Coordinates of C-alpha atoms in Angstrom, one line a residue:
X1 CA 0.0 0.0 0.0
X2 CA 1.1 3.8 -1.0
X3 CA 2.7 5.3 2.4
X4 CA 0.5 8.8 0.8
X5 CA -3.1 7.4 0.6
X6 CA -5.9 9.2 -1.8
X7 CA -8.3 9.5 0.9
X8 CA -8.3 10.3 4.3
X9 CA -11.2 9.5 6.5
X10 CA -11.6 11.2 9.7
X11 CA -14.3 9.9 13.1
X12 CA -14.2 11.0 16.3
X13 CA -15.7 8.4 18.5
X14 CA -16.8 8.6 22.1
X15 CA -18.4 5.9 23.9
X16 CA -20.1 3.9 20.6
X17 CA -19.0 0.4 21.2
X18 CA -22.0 -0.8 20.3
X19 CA -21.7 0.5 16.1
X20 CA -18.0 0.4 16.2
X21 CA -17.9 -3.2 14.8
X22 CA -20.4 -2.7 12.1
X23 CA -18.4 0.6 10.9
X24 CA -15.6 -1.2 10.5
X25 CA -17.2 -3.5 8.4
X26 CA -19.3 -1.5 6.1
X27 CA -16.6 1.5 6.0
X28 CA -14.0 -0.5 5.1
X29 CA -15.9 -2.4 2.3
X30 CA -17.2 0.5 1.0
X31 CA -13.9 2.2 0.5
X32 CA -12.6 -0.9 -0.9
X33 CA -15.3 -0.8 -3.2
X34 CA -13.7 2.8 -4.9
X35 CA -10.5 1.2 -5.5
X36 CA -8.3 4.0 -4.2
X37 CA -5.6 4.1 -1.8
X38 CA -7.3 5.1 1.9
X39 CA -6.4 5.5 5.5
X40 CA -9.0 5.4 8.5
X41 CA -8.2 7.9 11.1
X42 CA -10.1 7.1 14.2
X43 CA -9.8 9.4 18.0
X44 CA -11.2 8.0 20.7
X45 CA -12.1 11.4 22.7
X46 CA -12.4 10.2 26.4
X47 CA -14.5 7.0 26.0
X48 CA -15.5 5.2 29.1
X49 CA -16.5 1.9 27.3
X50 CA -14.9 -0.5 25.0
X51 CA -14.4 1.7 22.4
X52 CA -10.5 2.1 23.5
X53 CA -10.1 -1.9 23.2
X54 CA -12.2 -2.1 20.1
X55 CA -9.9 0.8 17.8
X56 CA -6.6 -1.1 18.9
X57 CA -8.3 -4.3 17.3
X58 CA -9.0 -2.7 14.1
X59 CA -5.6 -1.3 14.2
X60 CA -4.4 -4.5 14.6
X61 CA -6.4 -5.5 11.5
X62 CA -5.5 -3.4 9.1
X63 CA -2.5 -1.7 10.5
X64 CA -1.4 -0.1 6.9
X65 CA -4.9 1.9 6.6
X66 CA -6.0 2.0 10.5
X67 CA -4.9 4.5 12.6
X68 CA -6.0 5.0 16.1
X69 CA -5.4 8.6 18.2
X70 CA -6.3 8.5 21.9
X71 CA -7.0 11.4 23.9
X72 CA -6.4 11.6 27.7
X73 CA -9.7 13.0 28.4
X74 CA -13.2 14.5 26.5
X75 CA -12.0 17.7 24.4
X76 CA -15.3 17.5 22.4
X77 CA -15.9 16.2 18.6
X78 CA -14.6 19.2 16.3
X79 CA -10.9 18.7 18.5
X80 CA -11.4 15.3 17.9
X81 CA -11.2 16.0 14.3
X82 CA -8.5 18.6 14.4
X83 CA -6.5 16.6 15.9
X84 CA -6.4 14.2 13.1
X85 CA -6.2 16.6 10.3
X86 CA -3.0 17.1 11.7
X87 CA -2.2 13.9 10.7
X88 CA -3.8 12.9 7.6
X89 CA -1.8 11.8 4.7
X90 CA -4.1 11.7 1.8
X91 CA -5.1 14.7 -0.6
X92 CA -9.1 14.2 -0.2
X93 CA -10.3 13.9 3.1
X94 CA -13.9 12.9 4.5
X95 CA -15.3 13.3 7.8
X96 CA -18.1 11.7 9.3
X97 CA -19.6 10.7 12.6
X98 CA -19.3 7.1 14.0
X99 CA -22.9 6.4 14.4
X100 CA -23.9 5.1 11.2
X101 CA -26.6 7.6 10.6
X102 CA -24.9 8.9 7.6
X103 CA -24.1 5.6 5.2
X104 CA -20.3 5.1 4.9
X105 CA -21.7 4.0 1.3
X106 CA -22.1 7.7 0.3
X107 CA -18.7 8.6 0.5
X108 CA -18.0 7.6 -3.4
X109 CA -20.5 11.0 -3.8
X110 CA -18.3 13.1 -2.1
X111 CA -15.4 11.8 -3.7
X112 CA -16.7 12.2 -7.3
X113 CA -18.0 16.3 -6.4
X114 CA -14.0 16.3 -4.9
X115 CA -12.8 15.5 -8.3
X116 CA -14.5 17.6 -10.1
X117 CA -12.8 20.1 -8.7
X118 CA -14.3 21.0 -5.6
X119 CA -11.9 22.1 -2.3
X120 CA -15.4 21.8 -0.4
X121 CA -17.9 18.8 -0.3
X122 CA -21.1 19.6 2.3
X123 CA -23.8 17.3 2.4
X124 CA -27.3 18.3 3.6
X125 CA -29.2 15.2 5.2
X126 CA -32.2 13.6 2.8
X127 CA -35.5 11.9 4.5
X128 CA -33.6 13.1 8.3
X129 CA -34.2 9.9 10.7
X130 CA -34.6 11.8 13.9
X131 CA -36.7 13.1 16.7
X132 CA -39.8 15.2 15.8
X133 CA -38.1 18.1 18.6
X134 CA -34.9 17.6 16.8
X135 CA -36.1 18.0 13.5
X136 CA -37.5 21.2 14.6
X137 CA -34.4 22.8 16.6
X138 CA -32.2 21.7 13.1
X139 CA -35.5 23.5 10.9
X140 CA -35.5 26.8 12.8
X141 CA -31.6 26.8 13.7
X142 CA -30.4 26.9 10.4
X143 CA -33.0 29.6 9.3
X144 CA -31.5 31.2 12.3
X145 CA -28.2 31.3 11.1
X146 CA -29.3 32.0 7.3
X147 CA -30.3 35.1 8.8
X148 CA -27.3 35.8 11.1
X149 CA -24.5 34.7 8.9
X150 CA -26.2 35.4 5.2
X151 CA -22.3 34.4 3.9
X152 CA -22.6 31.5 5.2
X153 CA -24.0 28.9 2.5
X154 CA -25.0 25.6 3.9
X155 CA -28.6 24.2 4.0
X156 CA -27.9 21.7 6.9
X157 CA -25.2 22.4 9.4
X158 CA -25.5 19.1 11.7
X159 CA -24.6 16.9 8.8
X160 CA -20.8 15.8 9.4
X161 CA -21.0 14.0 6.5
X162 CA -18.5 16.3 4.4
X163 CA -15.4 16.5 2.0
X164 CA -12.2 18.6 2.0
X165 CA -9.2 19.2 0.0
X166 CA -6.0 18.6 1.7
X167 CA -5.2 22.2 0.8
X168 CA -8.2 23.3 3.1
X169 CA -7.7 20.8 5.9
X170 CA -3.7 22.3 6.2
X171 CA -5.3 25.7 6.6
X172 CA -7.8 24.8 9.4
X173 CA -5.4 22.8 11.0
X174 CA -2.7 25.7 11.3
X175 CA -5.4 27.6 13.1
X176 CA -5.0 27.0 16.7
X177 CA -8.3 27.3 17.6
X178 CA -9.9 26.5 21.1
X179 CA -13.2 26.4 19.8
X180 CA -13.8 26.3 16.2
X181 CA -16.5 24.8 14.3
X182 CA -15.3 23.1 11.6
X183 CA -18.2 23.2 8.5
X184 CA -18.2 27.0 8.7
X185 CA -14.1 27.4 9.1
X186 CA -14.1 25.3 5.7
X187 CA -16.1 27.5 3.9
X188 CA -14.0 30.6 5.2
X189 CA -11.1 29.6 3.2
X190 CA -13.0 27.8 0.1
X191 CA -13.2 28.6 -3.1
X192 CA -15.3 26.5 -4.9
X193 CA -17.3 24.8 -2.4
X194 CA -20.4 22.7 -3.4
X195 CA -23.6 20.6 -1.9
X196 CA -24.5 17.4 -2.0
X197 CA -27.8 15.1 -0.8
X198 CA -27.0 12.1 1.3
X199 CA -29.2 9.0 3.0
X200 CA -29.4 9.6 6.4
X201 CA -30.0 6.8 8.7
X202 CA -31.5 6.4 12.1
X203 CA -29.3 5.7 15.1
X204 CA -28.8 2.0 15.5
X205 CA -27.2 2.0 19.3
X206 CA -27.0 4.5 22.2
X207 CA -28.0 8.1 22.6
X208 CA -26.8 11.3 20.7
X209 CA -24.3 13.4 22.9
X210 CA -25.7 16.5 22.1
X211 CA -28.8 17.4 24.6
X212 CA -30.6 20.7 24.3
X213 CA -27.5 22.0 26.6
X214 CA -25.2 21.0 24.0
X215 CA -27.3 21.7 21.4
X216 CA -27.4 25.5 22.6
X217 CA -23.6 25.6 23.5
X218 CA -22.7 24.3 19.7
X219 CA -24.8 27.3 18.6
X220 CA -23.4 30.3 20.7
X221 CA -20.0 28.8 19.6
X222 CA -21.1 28.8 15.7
X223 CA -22.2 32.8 15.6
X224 CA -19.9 34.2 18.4
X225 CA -17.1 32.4 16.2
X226 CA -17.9 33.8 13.1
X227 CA -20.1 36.7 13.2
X228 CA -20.2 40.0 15.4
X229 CA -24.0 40.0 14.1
X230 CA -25.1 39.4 17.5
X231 CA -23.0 42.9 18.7
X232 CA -24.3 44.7 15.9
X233 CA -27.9 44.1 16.5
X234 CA -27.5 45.3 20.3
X235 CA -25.7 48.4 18.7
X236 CA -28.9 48.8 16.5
X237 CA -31.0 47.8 19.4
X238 CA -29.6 50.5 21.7
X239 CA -29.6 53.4 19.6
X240 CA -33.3 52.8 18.9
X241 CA -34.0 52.5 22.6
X242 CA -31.7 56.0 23.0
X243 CA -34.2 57.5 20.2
X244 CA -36.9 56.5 21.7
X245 CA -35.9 57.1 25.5
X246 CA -35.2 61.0 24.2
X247 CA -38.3 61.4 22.1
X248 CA -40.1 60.2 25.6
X249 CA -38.0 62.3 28.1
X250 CA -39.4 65.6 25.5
X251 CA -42.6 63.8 26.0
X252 CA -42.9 64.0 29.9
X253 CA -41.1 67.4 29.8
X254 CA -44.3 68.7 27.4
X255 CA -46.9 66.4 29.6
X256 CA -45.4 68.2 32.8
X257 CA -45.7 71.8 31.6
X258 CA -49.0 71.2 30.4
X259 CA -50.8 69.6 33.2
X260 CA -48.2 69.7 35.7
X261 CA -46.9 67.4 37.8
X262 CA -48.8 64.2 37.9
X263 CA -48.3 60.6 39.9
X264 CA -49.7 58.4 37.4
X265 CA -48.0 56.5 35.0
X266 CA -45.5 55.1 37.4
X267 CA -46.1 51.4 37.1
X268 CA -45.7 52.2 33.3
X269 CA -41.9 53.4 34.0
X270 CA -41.1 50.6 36.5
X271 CA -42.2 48.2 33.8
X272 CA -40.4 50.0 31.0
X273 CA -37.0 50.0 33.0
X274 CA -37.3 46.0 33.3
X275 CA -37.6 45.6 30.1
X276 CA -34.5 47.6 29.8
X277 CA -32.7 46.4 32.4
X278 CA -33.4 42.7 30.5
X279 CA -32.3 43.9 27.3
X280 CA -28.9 45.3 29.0
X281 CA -28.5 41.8 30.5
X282 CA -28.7 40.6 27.8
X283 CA -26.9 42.1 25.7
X284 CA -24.1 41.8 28.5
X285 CA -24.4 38.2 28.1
X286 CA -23.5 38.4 24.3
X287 CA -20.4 40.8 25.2
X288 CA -19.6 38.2 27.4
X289 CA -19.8 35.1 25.0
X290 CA -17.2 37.1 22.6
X291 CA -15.1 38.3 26.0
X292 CA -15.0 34.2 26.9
X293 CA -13.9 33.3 23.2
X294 CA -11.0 35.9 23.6
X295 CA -10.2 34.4 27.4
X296 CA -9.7 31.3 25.7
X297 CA -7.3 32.1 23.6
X298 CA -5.0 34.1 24.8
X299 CA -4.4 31.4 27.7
X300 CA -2.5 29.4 24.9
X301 CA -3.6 25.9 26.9
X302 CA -3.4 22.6 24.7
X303 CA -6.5 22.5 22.9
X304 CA -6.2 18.4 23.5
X305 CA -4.2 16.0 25.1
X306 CA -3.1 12.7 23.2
X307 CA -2.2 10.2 25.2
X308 CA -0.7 8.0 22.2
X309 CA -1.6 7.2 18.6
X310 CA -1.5 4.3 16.9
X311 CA 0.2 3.5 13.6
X312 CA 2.5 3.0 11.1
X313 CA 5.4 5.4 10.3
X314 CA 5.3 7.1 6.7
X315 CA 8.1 5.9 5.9
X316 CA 9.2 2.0 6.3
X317 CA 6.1 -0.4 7.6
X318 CA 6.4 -2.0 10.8
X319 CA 4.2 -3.3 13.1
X320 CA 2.1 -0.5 14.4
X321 CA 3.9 1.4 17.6
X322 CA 2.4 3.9 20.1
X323 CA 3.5 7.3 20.0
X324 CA 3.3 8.8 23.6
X325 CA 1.4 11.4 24.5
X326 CA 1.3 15.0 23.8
X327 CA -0.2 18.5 23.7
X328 CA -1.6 20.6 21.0

């Protein structure tokens, strides 16, 4: 086998024991199946289970094409990735979740839009498999962000189902980001990104990851990390309330001279300063969304922890060693 695969194919996994088997299976016949030179890169990110055991056995397998990074801890799925596009070896390179929800057998899609010149494959999810609640937090979040981030063209954000040039993945990697998410830093450097419809499959074994919680995390970190939208609409928001808070002060001022001073109307102000007082809470929460997002960074701590990675070096095969662990 080529030491500088095609393809490179990217999963983070945490705690899915119970589909790992059957993703080895079909993913590895499917990408037999294109004929091309591949690698698997799989990183465990903190599982509890039997995931650990189960990677080192594929290694063991396959060790030419397998290749197994183990955290030290849970740094969360889009590290998980990074941390393997700073290892990948081939010039096309997929990445997709390790549930089985999204076919491995739709890769060959992604790999035919890739050669036809594409940097960026994204996929958007056809005849979704999920929840009736989750259907309708994906429906109205990415209206949500059509509307915050118009620059931003993808019709289904959730789908990690996608396809990058090596060119692209170099880039992203070389970031440094703490929190990052990885669909929308793609399209930041693309230049001829396209879309694609793929199967979508519903989940065979355990529980999603991402509760409401999460859910609502993952979207403060998409628009506070690329858009100040949110600070420009409390800029717009406050100078309307300014207007309006002057145009009422002359108001009052008129009201007073008129019919002099009057004791009415207090309830009215105590309920108008709430609703200011809320809107300046809130707004302070936004400031402090981008303020945390800045904190982040300039601590400079290791965005992960790899506690060793199996493979085989790039240059003369032997059986697969462990690399020991460190920072990035």
């Amino acid at each position: 086998m080529s030491h500088n695969p095609y393809i490179s194919v990217v999963i983070p996994v945490h705690n899915e024991q119970e589909v790992l088997e059957e993703l080895y299976s079909r993913l590895t016949r499917a990408l037999d199946k294109l004929g091309k030179t591949y690698e698997i890169i799989l990183t465990n990110d903190g599982s509890t289970d039997k995931s650990s055991q189960m990677l080192q056995e594929f290694h063991q397998r396959r060790p030419e094409q397998i290749r197994v990074i183990e955290f030290n801890g849970n740094f969360g799925q889009h590290m998980a990735i990074m941390a393997a596009f700073e290892r990948v070896r081939g010039q096309i390179v997929i990445t997709m979740d390790a549930d089985l929800q999204n076919p491995p057998e739709e890769i060959g899609k992604l790999v035919d839009a890739m050669e036809r010149g594409h940097d960026v494959v994204n996929t958007y999810r056809q005849d979704r498999q999920d929840s009736w609640w989750r259907l309708q937090v994906s429906k109205w979040h990415n209206k949500l962000r059509a509307w915050m981030m118009p620059k931003l063209k993808m019709q289904d954000e959730g789908c990690m189902l996608r396809a990058y040039s090596r060119q692209i993945v170099d880039l992203m990697a070389s970031t440094g980001e703490s929190a990052t998410f990885i669909p929308a830093l793609a399209l930041t450097y693309a230049s001829n990104p396209t879309e694609v419809g793929v199967a979508h499959a519903e989940r065979q074994a355990g529980t999603s990851s991402y509760n409401l919680y999460a859910l609502i995390r993952y979207n403060f970190d998409l628009v506070t990390g690329f858009s100040v939208f949110p600070l420009q609409v409390f800029t717009m928001i406050g100078l309307l309330i300014s207007l309006c808070s002057f145009a009422f002060v002359v108001f009052l001022v008129l009201r007073r001279l008129i019919h002099g001073p009057e004791v009415e109307g207090v309830f009215t102000l105590f309920a108008i300063m709430f609703f200011l007082c809320g809107i300046i809470l809130f707004g302070l929460g936004i400031v402090g969304e981008y303020v945390g997002r800045i904190y982040q960074e300039v601590r400079k701590r290791p965005r992960f922890v790899v506690r060793h990675v199996l493979e085989q070096p790039a240059v003369e095969p032997v059986e697969g060693k462990i690399i020991n662990a460190e920072v990035a």
